[in-house]
CSV table of C-alpha atoms and ligand atoms in Angstrom, one decimal:
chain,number,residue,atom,x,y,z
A,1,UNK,CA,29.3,-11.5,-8.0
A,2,UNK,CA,28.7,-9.0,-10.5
A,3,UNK,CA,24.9,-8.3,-10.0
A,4,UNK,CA,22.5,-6.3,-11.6
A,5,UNK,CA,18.6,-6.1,-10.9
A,6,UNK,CA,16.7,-5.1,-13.6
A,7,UNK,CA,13.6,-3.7,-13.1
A,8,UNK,CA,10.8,-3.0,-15.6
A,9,UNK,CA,7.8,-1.0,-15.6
A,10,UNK,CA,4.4,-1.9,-17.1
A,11,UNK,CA,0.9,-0.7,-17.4
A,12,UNK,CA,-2.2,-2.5,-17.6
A,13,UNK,CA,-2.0,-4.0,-21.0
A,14,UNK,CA,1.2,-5.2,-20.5
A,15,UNK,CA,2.5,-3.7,-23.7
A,16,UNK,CA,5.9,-4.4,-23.0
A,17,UNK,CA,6.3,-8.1,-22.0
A,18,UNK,CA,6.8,-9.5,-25.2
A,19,UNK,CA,9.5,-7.6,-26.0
A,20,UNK,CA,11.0,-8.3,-22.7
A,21,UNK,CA,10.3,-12.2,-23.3
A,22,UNK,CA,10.8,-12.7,-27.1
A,23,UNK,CA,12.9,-15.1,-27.6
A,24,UNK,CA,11.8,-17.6,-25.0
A,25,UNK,CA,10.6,-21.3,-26.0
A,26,UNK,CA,9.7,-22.4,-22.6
A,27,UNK,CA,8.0,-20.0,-20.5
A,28,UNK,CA,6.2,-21.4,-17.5
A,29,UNK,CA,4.2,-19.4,-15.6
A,30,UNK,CA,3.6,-20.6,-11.8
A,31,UNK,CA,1.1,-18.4,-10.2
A,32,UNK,CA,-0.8,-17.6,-6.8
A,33,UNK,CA,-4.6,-18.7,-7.8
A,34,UNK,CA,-5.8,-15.5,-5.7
A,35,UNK,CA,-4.0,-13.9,-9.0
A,36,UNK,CA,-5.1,-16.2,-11.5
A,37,UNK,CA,-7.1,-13.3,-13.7
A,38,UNK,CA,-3.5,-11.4,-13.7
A,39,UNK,CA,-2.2,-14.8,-15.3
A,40,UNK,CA,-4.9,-15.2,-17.6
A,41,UNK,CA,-3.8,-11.6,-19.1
A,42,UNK,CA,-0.4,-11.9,-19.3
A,43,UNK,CA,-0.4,-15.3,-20.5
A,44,UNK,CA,-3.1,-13.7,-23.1
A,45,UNK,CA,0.2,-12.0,-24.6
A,46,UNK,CA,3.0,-14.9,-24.3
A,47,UNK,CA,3.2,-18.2,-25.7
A,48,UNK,CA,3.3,-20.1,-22.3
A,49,UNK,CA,4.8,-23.7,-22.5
A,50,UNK,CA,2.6,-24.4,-18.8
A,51,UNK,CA,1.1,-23.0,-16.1
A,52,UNK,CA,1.3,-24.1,-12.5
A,53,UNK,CA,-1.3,-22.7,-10.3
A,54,UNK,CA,-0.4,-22.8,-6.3
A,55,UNK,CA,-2.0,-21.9,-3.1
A,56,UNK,CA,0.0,-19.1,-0.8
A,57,UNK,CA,0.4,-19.2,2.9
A,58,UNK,CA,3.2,-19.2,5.5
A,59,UNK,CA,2.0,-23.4,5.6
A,60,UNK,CA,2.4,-24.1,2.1
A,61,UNK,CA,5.7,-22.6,1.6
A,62,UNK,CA,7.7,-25.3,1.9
A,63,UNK,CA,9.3,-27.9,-0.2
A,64,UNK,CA,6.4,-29.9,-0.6
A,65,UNK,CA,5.5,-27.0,-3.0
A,66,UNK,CA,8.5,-26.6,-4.7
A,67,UNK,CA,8.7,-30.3,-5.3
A,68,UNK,CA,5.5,-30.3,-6.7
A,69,UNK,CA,6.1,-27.2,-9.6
A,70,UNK,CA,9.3,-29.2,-10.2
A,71,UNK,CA,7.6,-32.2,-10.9
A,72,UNK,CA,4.8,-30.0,-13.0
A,73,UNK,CA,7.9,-29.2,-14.5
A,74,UNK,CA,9.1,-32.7,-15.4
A,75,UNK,CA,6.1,-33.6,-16.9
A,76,UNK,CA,5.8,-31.1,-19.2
A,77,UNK,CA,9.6,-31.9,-20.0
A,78,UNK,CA,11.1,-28.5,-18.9
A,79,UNK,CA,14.7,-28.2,-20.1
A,80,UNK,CA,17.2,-26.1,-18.9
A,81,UNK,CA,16.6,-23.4,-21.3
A,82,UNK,CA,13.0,-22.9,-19.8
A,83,UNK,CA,12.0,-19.3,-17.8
A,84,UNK,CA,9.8,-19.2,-14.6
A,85,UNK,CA,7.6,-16.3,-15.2
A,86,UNK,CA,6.4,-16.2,-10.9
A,87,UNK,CA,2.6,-13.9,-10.8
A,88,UNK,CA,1.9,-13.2,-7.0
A,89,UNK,CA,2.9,-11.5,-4.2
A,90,UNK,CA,6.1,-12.8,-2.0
A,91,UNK,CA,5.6,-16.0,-1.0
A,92,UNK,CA,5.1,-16.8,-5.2
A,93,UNK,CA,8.6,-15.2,-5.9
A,94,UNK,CA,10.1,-16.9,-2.8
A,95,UNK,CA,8.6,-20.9,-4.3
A,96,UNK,CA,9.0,-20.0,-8.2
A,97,UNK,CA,12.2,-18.6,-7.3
A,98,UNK,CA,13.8,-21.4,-5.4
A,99,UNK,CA,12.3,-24.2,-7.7
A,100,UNK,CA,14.1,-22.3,-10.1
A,101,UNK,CA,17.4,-22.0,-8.1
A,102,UNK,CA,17.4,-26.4,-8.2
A,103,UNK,CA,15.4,-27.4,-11.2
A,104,UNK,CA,18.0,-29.3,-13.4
A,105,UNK,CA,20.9,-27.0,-10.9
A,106,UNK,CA,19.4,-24.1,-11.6
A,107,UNK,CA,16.8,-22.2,-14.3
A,108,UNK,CA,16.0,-18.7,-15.0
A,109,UNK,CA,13.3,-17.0,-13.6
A,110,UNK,CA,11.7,-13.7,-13.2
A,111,UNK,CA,9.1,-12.1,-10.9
A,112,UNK,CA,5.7,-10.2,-11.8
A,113,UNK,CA,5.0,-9.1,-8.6
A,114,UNK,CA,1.0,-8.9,-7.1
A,115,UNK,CA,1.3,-7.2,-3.8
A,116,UNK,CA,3.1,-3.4,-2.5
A,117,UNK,CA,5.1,-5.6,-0.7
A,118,UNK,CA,6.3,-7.6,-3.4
A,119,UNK,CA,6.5,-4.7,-5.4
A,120,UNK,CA,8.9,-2.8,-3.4
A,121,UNK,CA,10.5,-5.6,-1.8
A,122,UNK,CA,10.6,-9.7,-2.0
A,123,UNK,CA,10.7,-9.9,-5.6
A,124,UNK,CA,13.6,-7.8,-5.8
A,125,UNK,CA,17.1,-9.2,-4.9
A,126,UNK,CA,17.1,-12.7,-5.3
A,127,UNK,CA,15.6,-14.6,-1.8
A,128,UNK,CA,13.8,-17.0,-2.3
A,129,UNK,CA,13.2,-20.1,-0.1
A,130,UNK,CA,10.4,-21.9,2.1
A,131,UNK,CA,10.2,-22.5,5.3
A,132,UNK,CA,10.9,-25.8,8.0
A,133,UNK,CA,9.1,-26.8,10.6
A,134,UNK,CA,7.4,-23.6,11.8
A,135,UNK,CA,11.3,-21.4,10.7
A,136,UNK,CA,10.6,-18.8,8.2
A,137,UNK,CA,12.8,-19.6,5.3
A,138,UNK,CA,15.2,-21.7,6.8
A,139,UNK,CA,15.9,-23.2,3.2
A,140,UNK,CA,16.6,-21.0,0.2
A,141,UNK,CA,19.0,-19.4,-2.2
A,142,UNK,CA,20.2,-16.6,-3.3
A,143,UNK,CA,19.0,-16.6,-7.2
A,144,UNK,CA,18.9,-12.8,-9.3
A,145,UNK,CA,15.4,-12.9,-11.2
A,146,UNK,CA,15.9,-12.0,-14.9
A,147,UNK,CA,13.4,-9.2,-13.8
A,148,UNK,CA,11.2,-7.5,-12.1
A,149,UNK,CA,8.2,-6.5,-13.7
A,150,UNK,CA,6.6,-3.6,-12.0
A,151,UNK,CA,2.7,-3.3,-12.8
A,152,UNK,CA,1.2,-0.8,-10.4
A,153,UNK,CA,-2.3,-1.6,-11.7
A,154,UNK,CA,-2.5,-4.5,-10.5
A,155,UNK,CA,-2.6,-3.6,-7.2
A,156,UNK,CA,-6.2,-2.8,-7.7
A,157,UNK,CA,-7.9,-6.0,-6.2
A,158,UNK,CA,-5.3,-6.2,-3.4
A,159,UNK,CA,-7.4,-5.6,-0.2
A,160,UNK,CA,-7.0,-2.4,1.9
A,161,UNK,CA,-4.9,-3.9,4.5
A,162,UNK,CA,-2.8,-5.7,2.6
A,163,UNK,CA,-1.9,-2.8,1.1
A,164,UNK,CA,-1.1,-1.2,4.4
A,165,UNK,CA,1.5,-3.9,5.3
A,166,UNK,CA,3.0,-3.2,1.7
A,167,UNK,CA,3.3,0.3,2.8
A,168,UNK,CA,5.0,-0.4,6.0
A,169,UNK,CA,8.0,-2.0,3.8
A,170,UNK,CA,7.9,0.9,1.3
A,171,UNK,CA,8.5,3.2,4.6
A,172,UNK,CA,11.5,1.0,5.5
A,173,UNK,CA,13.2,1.5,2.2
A,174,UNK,CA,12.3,5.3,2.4
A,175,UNK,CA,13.5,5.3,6.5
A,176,UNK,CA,17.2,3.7,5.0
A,177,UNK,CA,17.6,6.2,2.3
A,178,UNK,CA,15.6,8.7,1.3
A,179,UNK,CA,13.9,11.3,3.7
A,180,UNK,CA,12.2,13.4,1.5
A,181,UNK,CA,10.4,10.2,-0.3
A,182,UNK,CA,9.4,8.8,3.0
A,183,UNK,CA,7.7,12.1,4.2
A,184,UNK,CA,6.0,12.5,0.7
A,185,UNK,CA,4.6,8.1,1.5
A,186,UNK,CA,3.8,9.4,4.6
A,187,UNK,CA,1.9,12.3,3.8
A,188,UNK,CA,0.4,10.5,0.9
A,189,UNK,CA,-1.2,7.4,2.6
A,190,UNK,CA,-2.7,9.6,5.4
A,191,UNK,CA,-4.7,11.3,3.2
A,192,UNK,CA,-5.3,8.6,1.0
A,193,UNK,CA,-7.8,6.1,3.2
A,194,UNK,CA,-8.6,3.7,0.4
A,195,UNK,CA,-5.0,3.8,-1.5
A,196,UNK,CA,-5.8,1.7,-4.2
A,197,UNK,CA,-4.7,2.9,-7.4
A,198,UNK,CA,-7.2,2.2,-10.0
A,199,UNK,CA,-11.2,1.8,-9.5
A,200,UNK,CA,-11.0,-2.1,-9.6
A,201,UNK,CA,-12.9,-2.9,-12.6
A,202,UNK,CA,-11.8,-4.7,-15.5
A,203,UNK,CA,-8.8,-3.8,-17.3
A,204,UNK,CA,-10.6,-1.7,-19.9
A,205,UNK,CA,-12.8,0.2,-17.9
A,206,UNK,CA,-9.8,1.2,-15.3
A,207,UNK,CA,-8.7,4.7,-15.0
A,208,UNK,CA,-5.6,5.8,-13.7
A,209,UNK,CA,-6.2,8.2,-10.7
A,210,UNK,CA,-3.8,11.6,-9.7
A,211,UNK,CA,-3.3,9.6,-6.5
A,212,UNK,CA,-2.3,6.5,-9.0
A,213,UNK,CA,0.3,8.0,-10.6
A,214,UNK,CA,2.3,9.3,-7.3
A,215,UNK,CA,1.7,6.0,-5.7
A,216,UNK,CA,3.3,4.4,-8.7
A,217,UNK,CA,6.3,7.2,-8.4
A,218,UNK,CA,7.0,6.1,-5.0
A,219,UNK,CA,6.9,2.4,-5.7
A,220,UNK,CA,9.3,2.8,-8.4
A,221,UNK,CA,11.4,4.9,-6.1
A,222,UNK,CA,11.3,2.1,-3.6
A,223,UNK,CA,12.3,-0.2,-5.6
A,224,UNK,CA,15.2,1.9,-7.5
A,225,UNK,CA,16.3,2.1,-3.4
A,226,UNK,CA,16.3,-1.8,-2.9
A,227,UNK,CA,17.9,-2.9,-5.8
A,228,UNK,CA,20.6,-0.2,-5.7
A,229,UNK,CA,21.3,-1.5,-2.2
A,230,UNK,CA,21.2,-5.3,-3.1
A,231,UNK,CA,23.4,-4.9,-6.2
A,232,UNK,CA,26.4,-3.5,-3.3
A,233,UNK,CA,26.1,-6.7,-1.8
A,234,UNK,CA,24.2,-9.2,-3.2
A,235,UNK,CA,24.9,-11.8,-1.0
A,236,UNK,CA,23.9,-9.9,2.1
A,237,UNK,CA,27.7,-10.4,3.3
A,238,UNK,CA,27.4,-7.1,5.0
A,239,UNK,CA,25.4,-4.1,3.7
A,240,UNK,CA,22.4,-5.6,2.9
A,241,UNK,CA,21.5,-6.7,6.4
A,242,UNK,CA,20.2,-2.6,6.4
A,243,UNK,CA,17.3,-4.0,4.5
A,244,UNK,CA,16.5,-6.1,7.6
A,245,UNK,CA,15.1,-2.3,9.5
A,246,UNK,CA,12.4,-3.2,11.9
A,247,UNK,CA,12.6,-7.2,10.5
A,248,UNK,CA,15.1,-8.3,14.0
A,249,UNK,CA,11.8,-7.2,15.8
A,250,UNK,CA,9.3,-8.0,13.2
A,251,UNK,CA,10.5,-11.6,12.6
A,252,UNK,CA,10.1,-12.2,16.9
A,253,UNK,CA,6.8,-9.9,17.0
A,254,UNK,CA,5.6,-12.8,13.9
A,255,UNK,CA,6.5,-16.0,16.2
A,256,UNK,CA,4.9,-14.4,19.1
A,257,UNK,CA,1.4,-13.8,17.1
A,258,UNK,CA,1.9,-17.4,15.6
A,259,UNK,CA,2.3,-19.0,19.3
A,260,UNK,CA,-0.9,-16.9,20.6
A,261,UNK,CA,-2.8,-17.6,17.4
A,262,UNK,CA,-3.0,-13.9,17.1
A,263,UNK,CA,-3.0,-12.2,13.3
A,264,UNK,CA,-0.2,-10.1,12.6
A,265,UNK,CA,1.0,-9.7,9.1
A,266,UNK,CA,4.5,-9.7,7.9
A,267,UNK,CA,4.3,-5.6,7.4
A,268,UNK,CA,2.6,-4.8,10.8
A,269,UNK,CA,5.2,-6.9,12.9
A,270,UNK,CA,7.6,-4.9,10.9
A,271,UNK,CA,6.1,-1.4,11.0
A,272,UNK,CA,6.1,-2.3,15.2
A,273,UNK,CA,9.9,-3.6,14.9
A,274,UNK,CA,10.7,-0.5,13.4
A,275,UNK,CA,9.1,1.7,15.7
A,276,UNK,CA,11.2,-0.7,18.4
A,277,UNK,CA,13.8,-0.4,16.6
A,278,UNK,CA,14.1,3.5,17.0
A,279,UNK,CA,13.5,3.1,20.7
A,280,UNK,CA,16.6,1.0,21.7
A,281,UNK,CA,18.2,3.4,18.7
A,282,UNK,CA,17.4,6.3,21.3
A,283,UNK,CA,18.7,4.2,24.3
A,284,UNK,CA,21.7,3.4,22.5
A,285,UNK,CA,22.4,7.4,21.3
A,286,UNK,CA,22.5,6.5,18.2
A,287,UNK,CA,19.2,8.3,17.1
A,288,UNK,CA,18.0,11.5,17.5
A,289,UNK,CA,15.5,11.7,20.3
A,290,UNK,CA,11.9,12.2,19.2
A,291,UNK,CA,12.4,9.7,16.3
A,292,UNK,CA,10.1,6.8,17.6
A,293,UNK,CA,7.4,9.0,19.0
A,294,UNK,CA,7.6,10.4,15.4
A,295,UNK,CA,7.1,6.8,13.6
A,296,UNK,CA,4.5,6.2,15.8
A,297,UNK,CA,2.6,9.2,14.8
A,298,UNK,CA,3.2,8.4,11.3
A,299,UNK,CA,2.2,4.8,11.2
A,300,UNK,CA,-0.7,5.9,13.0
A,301,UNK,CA,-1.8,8.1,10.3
A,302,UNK,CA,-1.2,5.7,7.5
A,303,UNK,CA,-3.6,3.0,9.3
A,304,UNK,CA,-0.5,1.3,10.1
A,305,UNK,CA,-0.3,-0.4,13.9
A,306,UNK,CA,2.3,0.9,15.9
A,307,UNK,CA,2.1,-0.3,19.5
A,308,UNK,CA,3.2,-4.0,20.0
A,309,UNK,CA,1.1,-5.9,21.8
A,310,UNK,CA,3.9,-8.6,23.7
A,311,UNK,CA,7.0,-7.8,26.2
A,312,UNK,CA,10.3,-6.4,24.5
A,313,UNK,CA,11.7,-9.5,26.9
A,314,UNK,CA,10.2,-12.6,25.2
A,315,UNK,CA,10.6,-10.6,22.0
A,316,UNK,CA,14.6,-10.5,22.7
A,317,UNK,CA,14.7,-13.8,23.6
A,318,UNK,CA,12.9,-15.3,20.4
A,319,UNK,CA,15.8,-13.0,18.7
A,320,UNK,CA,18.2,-15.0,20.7
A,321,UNK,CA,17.0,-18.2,18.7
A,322,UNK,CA,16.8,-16.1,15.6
A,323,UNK,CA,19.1,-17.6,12.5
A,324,UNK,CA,20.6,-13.4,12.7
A,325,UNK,CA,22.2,-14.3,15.9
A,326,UNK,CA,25.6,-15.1,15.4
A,327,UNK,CA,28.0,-15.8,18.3
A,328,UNK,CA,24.8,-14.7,20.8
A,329,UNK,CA,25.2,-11.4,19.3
A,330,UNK,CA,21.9,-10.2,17.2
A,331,UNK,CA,22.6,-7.5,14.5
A,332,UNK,CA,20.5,-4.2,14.8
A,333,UNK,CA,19.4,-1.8,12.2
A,334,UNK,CA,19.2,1.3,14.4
A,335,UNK,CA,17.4,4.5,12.6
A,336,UNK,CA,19.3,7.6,13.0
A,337,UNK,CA,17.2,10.2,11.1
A,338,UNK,CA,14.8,9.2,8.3
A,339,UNK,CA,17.1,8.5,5.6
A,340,UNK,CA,19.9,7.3,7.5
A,341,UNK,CA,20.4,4.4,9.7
A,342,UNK,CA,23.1,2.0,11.3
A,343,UNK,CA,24.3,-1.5,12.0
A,344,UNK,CA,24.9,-2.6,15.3
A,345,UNK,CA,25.7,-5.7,17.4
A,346,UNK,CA,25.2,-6.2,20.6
A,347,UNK,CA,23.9,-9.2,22.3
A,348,UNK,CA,19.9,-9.6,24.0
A,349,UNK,CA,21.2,-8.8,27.0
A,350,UNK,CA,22.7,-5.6,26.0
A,351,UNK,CA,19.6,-4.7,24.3
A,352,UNK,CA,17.3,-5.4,27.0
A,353,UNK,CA,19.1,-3.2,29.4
A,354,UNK,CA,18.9,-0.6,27.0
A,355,UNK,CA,15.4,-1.0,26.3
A,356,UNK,CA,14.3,-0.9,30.0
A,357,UNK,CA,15.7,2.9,29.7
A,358,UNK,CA,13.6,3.9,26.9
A,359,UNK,CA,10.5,5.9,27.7
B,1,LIG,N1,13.9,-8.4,2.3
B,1,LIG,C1,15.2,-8.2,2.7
B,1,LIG,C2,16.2,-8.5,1.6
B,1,LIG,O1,15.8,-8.7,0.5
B,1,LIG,O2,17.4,-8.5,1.8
């Protein structure tokens, strides 16, 4: 599959979507309604066929959804020609996406991502899916958006802590590739307690800050990083899985918090599976020693949490259940250094014994 992820950049008075979008006769916009005032501007400067509003949560991403933006769809007699345009964070791309992967065997869409996270991750690459009974994402497809429309500004109304978790999958991307950009995140979001990049106010009364601009840098960065990596191997037949850093340990830290009722979000379970991660990379040799004391230390200064409140054992064994387990083996991203990291199999077992050696 001959892939390539286009991303595009954009400021606040989204100048540069027309161009991007002339040409299209049916553009639909499905958006998160926690977004809806992002919608309203950039459907200010489109002629928009329909708009589908939706609710986001781990519970309503399932196929109940999609069905229902497919049938939204329908009845506003969508052809095949028509264009997705998905406003919100992940869980937006991931519906929009997928209802465009099936509608009519298969649409275009593309992604205006809402949230850091989105930003520098989910809508880049082509996931999308929902989830079943309880399993994240157990139903999906790969399907590339058109783009990815990068708009730092408006990040401004995106609360402080869900702007941490984005930050934890921005130090991911920096962890697998570059070290001097993850040092510069590092050093910028520890001294930056409210990192939001604009003052919040309405479009024409926003200012972009010093701190704005780098933040914007480093996002575009991240995402240069993740599409570089998905256009090697789009289909995550290999390479890709090193996007998956701290996610083995994440995805088990997430059921855990779900089973106790406890609130974790996606970013936090992943900052603490990559801090996990670089442990049982210690035990194994594989990383220099030092390296999770270090991740700790930095996650701790950019508000991130970094000690995992369950056992490493009924983490493993949720891995064991994992979809990533193939043949009882789970496949590891192990950090190295920052900016360099490897894959590795070995089954729970293996891992456990490792990580009872780990100080
Ligand atoms: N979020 C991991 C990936 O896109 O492969």
């Amino acid at each position: 599959m001959d892939v390539h992820c286009r991303i595009v950049a954009a400021d606040a008075s989204w100048a540069r979507l027309p161009e991007l979008l002339s040409g299209e006769r049916e553009i639909f916009v499905v958006y998160d309604k926690n977004v809806a005032w992002v919608a309203q501007e950039v459907s200010s400067c489109l002629t928009v066929k329909g708009s589908i509003a939706i609710c986001t949560s781990e519970e309503s991403k399932t196929l109940e959804t999609v069905q229902a933006i497919e049938r939204a769809l329908l009845q506003a007699d969508a052809t095949r020609g028509a264009l997705l345009l998905a406003i919100g964070g992940g869980i937006t791309s991931d519906l929009a996406g997928f209802a465009a992967a099936i509608y009519k065997r298969g649409i275009r869409y593309a992604n205006i991502p809402t949230t850091l996270l989105s930003q520098v991750d989910a809508a880049i690459g082509g996931k999308t899916g929902v989830n079943l009974d309880g399993y994240k994402n157990m139903l999906g497809a790969f399907h590339m958006p058109e783009f990815t429309c990068l708009c730092p500004a408006v990040l401004s109304t995106l609360p402080a802590r869900e702007f941490r978790a984005g930050v934890a999958e921005m130090l991911k991307t920096f962890l697998l590739a570059d070290a001097e950009a993850y040092a510069a995140a590092v050093q910028l979001f520890a001294d930056t307690k409210t990192p939001l990049l604009v003052s919040g106010q309405p479009q024409n009364e926003r200012q972009d800050t010093e701190t704005g601009v780098l933040v914007s840098e480093l996002i575009a960065k991240a995402a240069a990083i993740k599409a570089a990596i998905v256009e090697e191997d789009p289909t995550e037949k290999g390479s890709r899985a090193v996007l998956n850093l701290g996610h083995t340990f994440g995805h088990a830290i997430e059921q855990q918090a779900q089973v106790k009722g406890d609130d974790i979000m996606h970013g936090e379970a992943v900052a603490m599976g990559m801090i996990m991660a670089a442990r049982l990379s210690e035990a194994a040799a594989v990383a220099q020693q030092g390296l999770a004391r270090r991740l700790e230390q930095d996650f701790a200064q950019t508000g991130l949490p970094n000690r995992c409140p369950y056992p490493v054992q009924s983490l493993l064994e949720a891995m064991a259940k994992d979809k990533k387990a193939a043949g009882g083996k789970v496949k590891f991203v192990l950090p190295v250094r920052p900016g360099e990291v490897v894959l590795k199999e070995m089954s729970v077992d293996q891992a456990y014994d490792l990580y009872l050696h780990t100080k």
